[in-house]
Short mmCIF file of C-alpha atoms in Angstrom, two decimals:
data_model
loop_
_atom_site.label_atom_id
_atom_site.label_comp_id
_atom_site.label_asym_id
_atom_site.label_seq_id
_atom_site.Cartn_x
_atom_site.Cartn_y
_atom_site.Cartn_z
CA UNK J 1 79.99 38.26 128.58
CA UNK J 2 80.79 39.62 132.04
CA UNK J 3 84.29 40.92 130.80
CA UNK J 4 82.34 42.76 128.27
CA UNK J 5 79.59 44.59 130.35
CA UNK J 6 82.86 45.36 132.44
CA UNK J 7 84.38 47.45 129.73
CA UNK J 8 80.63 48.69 129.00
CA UNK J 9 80.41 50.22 132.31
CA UNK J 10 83.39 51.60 132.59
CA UNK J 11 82.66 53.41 129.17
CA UNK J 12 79.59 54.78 130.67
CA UNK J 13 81.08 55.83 133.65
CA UNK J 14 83.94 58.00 131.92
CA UNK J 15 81.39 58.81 129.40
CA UNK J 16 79.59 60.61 132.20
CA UNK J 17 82.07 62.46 134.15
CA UNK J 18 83.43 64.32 130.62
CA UNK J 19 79.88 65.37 131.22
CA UNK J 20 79.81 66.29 134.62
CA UNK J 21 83.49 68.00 134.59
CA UNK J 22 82.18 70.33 131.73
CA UNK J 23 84.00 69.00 129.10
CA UNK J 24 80.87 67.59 127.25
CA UNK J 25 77.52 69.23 126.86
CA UNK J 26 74.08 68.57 125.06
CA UNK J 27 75.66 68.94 121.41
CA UNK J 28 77.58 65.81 122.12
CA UNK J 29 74.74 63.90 123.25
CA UNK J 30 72.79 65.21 120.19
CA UNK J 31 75.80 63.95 117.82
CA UNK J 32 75.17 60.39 119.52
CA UNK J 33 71.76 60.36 118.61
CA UNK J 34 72.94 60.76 115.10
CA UNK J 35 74.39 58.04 115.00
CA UNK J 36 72.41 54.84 114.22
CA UNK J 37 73.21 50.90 112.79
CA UNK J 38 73.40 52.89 109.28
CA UNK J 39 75.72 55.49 110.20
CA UNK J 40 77.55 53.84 113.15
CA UNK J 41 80.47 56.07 113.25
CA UNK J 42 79.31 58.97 113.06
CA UNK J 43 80.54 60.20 116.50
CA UNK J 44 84.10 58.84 115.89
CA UNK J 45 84.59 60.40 112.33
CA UNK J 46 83.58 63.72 113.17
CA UNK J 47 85.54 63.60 116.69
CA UNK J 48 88.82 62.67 114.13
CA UNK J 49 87.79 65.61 111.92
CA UNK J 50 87.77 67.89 114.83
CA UNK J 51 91.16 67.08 116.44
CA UNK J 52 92.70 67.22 112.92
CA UNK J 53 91.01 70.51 112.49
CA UNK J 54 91.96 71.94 116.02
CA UNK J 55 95.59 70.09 115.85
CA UNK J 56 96.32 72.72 112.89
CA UNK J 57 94.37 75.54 114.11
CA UNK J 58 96.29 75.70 117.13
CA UNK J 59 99.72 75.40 115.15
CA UNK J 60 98.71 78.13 113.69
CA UNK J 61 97.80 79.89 116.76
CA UNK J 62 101.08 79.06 118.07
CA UNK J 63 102.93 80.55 115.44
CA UNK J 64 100.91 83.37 115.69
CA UNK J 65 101.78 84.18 119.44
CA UNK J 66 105.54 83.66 118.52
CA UNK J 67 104.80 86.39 116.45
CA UNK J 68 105.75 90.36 117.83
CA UNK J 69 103.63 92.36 117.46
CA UNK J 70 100.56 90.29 118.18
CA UNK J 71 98.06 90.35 115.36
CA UNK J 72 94.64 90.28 117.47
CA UNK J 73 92.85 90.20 114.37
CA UNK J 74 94.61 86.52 113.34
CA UNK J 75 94.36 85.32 116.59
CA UNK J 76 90.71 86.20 116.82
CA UNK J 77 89.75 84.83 113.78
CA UNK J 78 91.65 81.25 114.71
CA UNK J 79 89.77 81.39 118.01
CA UNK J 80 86.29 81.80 116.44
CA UNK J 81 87.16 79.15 114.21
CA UNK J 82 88.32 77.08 117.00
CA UNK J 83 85.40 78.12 119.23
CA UNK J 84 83.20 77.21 116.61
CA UNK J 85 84.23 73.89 115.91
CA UNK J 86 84.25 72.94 119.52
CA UNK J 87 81.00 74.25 119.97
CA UNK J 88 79.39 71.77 117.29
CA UNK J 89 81.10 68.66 118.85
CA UNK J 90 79.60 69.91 122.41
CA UNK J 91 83.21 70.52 123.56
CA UNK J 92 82.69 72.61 126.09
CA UNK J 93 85.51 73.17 128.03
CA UNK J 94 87.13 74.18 125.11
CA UNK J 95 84.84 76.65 123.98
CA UNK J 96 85.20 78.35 127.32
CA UNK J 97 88.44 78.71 127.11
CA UNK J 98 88.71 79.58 123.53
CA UNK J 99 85.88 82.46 124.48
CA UNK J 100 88.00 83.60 127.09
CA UNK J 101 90.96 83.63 124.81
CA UNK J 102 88.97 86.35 122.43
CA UNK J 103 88.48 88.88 125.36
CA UNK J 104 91.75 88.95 125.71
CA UNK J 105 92.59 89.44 122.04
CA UNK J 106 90.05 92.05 122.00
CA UNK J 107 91.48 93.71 124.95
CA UNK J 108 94.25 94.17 123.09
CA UNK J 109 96.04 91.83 126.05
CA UNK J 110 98.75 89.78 125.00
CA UNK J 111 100.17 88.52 129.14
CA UNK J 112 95.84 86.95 129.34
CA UNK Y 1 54.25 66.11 94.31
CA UNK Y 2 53.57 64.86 98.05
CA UNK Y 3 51.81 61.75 98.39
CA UNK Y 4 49.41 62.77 101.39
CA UNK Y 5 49.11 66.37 99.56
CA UNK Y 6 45.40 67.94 99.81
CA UNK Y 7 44.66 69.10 96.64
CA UNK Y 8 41.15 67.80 94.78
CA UNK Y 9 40.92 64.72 93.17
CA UNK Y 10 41.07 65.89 89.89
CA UNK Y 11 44.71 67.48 90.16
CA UNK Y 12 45.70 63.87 91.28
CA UNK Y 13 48.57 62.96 89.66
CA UNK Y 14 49.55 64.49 86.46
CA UNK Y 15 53.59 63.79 85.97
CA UNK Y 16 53.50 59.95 85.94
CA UNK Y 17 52.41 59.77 81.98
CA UNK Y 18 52.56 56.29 82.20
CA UNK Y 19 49.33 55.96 84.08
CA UNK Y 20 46.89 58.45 82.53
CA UNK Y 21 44.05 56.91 84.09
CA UNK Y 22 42.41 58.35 86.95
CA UNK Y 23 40.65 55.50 88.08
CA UNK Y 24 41.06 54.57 92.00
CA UNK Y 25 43.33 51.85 90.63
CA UNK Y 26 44.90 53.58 88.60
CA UNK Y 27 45.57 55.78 91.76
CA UNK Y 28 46.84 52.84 93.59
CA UNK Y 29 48.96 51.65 91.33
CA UNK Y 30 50.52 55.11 90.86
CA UNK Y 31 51.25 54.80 94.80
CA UNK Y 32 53.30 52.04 94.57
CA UNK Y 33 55.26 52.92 91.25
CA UNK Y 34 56.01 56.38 93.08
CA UNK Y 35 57.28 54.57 95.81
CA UNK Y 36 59.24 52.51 93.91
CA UNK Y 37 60.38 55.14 92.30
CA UNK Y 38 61.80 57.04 96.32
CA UNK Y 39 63.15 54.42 97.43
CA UNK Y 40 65.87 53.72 94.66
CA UNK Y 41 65.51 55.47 91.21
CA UNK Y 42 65.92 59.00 93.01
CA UNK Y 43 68.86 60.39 90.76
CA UNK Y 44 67.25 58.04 87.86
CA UNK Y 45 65.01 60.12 85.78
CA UNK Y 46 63.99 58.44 82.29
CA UNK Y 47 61.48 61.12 80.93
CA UNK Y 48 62.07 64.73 81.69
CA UNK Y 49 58.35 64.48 83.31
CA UNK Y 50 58.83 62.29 85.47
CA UNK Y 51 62.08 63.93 87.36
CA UNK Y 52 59.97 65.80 89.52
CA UNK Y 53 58.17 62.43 90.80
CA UNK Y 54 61.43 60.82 91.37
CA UNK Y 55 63.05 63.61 92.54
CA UNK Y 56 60.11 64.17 95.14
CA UNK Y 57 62.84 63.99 98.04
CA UNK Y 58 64.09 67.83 98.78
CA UNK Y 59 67.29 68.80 98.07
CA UNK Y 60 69.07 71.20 100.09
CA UNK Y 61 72.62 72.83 99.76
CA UNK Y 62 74.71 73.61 102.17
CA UNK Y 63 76.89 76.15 102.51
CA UNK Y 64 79.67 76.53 104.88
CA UNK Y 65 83.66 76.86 105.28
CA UNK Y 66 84.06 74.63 108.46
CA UNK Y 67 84.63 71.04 107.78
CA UNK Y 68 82.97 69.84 110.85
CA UNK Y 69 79.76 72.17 110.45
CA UNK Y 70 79.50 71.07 107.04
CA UNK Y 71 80.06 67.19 108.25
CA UNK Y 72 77.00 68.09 111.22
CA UNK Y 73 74.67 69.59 109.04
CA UNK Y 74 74.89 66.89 106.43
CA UNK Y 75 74.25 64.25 108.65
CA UNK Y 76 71.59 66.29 110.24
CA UNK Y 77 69.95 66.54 106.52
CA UNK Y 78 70.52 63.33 105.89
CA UNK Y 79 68.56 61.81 108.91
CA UNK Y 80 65.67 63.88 107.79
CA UNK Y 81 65.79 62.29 104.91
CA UNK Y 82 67.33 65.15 102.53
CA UNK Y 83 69.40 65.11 99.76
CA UNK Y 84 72.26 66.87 100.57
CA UNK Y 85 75.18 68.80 98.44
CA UNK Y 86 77.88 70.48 100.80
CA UNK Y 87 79.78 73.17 99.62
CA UNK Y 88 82.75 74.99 101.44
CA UNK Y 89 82.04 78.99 100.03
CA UNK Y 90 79.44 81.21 98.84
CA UNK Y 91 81.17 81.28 95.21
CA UNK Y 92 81.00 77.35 95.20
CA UNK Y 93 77.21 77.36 96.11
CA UNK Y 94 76.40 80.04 93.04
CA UNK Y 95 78.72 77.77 90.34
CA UNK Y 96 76.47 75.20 91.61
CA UNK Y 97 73.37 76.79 91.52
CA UNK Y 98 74.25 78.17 88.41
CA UNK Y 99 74.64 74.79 86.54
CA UNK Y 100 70.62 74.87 87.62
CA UNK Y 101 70.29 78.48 86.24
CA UNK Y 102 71.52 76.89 82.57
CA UNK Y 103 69.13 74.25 82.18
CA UNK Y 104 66.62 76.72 83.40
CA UNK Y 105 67.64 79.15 80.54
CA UNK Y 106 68.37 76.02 77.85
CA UNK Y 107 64.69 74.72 78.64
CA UNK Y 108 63.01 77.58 78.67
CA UNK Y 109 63.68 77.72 74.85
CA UNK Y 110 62.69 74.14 74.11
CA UNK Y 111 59.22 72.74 73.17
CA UNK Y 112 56.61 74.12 75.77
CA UNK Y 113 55.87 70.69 77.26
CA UNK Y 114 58.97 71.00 79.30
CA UNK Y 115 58.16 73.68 81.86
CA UNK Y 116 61.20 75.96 82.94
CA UNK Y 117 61.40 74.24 86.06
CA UNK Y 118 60.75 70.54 84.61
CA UNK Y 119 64.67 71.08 83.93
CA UNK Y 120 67.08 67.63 83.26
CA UNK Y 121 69.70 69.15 85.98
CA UNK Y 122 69.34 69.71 90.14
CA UNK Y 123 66.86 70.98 92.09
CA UNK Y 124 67.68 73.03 94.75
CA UNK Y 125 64.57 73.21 97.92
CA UNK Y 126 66.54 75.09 100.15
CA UNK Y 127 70.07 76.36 100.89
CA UNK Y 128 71.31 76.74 104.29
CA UNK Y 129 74.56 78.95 104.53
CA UNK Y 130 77.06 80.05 107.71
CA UNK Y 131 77.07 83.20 108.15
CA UNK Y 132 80.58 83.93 108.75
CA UNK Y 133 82.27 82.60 105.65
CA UNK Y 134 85.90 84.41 104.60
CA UNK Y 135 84.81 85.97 100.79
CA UNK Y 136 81.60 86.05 100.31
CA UNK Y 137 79.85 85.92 103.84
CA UNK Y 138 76.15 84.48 103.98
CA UNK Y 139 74.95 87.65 104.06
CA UNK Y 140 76.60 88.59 100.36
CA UNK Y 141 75.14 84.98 99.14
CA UNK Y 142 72.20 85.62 100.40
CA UNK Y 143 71.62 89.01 98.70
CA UNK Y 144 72.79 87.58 95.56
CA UNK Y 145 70.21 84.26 95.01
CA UNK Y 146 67.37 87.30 96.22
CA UNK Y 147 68.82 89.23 93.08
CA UNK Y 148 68.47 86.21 90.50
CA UNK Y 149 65.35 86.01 89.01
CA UNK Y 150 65.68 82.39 88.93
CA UNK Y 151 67.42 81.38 92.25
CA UNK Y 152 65.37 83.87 94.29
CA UNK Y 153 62.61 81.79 94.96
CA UNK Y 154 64.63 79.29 96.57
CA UNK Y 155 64.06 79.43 100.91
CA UNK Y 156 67.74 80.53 102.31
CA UNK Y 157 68.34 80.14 106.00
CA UNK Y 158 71.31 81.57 108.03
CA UNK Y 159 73.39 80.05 110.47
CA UNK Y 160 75.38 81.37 112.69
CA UNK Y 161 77.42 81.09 116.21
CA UNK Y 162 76.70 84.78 117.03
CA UNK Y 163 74.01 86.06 118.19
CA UNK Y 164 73.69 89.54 116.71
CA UNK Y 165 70.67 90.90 116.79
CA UNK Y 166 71.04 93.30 113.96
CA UNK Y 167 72.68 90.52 111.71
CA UNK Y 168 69.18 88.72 112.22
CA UNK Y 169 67.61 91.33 111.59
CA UNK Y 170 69.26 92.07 108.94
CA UNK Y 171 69.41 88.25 107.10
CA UNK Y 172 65.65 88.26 107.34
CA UNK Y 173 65.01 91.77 106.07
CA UNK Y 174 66.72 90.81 103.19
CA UNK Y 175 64.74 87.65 102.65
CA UNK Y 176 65.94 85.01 104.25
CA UNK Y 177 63.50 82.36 105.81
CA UNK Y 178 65.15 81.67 109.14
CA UNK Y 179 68.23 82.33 111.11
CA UNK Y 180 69.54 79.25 112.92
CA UNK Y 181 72.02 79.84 115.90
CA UNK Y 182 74.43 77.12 116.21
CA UNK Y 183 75.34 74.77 117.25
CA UNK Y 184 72.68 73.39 114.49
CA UNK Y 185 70.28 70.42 116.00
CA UNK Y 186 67.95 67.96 115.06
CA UNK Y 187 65.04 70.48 116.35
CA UNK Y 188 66.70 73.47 114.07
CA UNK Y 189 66.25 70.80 110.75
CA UNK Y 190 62.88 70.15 111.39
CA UNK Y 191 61.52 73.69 111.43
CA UNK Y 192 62.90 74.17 108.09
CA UNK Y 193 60.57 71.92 106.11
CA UNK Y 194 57.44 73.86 105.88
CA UNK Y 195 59.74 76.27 103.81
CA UNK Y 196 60.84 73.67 101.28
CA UNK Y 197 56.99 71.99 101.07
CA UNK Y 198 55.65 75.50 100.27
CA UNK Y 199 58.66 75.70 97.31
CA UNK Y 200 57.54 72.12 96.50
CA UNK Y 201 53.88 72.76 96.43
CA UNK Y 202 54.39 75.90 94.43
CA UNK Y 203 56.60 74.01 91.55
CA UNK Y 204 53.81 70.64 91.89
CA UNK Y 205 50.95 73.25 90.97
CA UNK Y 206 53.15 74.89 88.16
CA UNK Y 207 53.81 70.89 86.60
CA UNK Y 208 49.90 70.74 87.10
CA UNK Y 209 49.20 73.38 85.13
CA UNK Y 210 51.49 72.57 82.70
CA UNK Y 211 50.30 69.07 81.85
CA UNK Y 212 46.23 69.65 81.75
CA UNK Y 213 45.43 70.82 78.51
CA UNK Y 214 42.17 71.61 79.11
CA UNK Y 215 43.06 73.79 81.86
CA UNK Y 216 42.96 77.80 81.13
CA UNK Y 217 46.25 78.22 83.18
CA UNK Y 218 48.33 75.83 81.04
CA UNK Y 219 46.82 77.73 77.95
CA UNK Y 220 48.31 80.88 79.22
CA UNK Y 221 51.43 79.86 80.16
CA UNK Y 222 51.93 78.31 76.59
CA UNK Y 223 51.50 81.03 74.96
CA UNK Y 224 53.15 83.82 77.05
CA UNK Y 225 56.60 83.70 76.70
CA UNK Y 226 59.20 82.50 79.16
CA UNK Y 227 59.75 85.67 81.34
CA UNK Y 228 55.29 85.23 82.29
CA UNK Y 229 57.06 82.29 84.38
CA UNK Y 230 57.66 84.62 87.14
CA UNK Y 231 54.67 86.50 87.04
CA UNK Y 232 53.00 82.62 87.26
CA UNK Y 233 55.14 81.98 89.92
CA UNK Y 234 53.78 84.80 92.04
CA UNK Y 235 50.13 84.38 91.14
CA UNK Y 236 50.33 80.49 91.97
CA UNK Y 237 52.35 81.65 94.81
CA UNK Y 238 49.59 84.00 95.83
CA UNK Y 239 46.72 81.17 95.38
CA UNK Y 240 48.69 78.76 96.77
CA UNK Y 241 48.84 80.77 100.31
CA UNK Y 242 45.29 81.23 99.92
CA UNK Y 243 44.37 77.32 99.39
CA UNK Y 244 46.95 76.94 102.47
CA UNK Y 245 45.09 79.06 104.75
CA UNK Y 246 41.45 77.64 103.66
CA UNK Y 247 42.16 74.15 103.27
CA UNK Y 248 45.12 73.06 105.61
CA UNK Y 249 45.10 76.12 108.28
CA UNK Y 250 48.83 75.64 108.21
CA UNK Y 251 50.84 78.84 109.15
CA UNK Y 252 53.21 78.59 106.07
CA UNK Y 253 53.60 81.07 103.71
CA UNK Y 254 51.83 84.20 105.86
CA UNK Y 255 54.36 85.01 108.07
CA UNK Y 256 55.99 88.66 108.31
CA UNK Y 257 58.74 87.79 105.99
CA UNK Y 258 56.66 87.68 103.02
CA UNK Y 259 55.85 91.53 102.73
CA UNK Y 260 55.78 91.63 98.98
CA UNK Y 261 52.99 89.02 98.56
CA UNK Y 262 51.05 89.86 101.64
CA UNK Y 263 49.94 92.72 100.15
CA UNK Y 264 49.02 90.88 96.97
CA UNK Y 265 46.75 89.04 98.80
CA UNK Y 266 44.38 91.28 99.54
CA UNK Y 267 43.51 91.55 96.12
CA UNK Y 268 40.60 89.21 95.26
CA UNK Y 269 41.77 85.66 93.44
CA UNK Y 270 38.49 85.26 92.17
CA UNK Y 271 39.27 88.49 89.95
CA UNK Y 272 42.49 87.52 88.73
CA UNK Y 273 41.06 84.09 87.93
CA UNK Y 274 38.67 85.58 85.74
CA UNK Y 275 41.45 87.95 83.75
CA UNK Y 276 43.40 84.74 83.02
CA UNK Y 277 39.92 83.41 81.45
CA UNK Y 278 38.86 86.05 79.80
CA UNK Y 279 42.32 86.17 77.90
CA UNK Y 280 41.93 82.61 77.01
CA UNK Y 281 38.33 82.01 75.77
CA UNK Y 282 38.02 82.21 72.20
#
């Protein structure tokens, strides 16, 4: 159906700029090709899994920087954690960022 | 217990009792009731014998603390066509592991026509741990199924995010197969199955031996008592490597990480062969 094919491209198309912004690298295209007719949701459940996952990690970050003094150690460990999750969606904005975030804990620099 | 395994014709099929003939029919037949027996009766196992044949597909456990590793890596397996068990820490992989160790030790004890490894519980092909585990790391896991004398001969492989080069260095010096950076891929699954075919081969021969009574081996192993297992599994281990290199050319087996047994083989098999023999002959 043409309203269909529509919807289809315009999947594609914001499919493929999460790619070309960075947000998306090859992980996530290898997670599609795990999924098949048997296994159809594949992608979906383990994208749910990993914003459940990060939705608490970062809580916990959060309550964590409210903290004084900083514990680097805590926050480094939620960051690897985080970074390491992201990194086996193909999320890779994210694991930038989170990256970043441990140079600063290891610096010791709680303004980064 | 592979179907397209290259072994002679007379070691054809022993652990489908069934079907003693060896007849090319007979082989046929066999062919299809092993099939059968993949596709649907893999956790059905009627006669202790016959477990290995059903349980033909590997079995791997894997070992890790994040949800969505352990969620990738299973589906990974899976698509490969691997049974899978997921556990989320070191200390849940050994409880597992050690439900295997107490059929091991429970059978060992029985009637000698159920081998130590012919055991009624799971069999484990290869375990695949993160690295970076709070507790026991992969590291401690890994040094602890090395310092089991029945878990060691199971293939481990590391994960990990980090690329450390002294933690590699370290994982493999300590015996582990391969270390896997993640993310994990399709391409990091598939170099991990020579490891379990050389674990599979190695427990096939043992069933072999085990089941043809004319053979010298099975003599021997009857009448030695249940620790000789290990020094069988080594000397199969050894001739197994050997048969690899003549017959398939396959790099399996010889590769720096097995120090210990590369230096066994230099010794000659045909003189080991011949001690086994001269025990046996009457």
């Amino acid at each position: 159906m043409e309203r269909n094919s529509q919807l289809h491209r315009q999947v594609a198309l914001m499919r493929q700029s999460l790619f070309d912004q960075g947000y998306l690298d090859e992980q996530f295209v290898q997670l599609e090709e795990l999924q098949d007719d048997a296994n159809p949701n594949f992608v979906e459940e383990v994208v749910t899994l990993y914003y459940r996952d990060s939705a608490r990690l970062i809580a916990s970050i959060e309550q964590a920087l409210d903290k004084s003094p900083l514990d680097f150690n805590k926050l480094d460990s939620y960051m690897h954690q985080f970074k390491g999750s992201s990194s086996s969606i193909g999320g890779r904005k994210v694991k930038a960022e989170c990256a970043q975030f441990r140079e600063y804990c290891r610096a010791g620099n709680g303004e980064g | 217990m592979d179907v397209g395994s290259a072994g002679s014709s007379s070691h054809d099929d022993p652990v489908l009792p069934l079907l003693p003939c060896r007849s090319s029919r007979g082989r046929r037949r066999r062919t299809l009731v092993r099939k059968f027996l993949l596709s649907d009766l893999s956790h059905f196992s009627p006669f202790p014998q016959m477990s290995s044949a059903a349980e033909s597909q590997f079995h791997v456990l894997a070992v890790d603390d994040s949800l969505i590793d352990r969620k990738l890596i299973e589906r990974l397996l899976k698509i490969s066509s691997y049974q899978v068990t997921t556990v989320d820490s070191g200390s849940k992989a050994l409880e597992f592991l050690g439900s295997r160790v107490n059929d091991d030790r429970s059978s060992s004890d029985s009637l000698p026509s159920v081998s130590p490894s012919d055991h009624q519980g799971v069999e484990v092909n290869l375990i695949i741990t993160d690295y970076c585990m709070p507790g026991m790391t992969g590291y401690d896991l890994l040094k602890k199924i090395k310092e089991s004398s029945s878990l060691r001969d199971i293939p481990v492989v590391i994960m990990s995010s980090e690329n450390v080069p002294s933690r590699i260095t370290r994982c493999l010096e300590e015996g582990a197969e391969e270390f896997i950076l993640k993310p994990v891929r399709l391409a990091d699954v598939n170099k991990l199955r020579p490891h379990m075919m050389r674990t599979k081969k190695l427990k096939g021969q043992e069933q072999e031996q085990e089941l043809q009574e004319e053979s010298v081996t099975h003599c021997e192993v009857r009448s030695q008592p249940p620790r000789q297992h290990e020094l069988e599994i080594e000397q199969s281990q050894q001739d197994q490597s050997q048969q690899i290199q003549q017959h398939q050319q396959q790099k399996s087996g010889n590769n720096n990480k097995r120090k210990a047994l590369d230096v066994e083989e230099g010794l000659s098999p045909d003189r080991t062969r011949s001690r086994y023999n001269g025990v046996a002959t009457f």
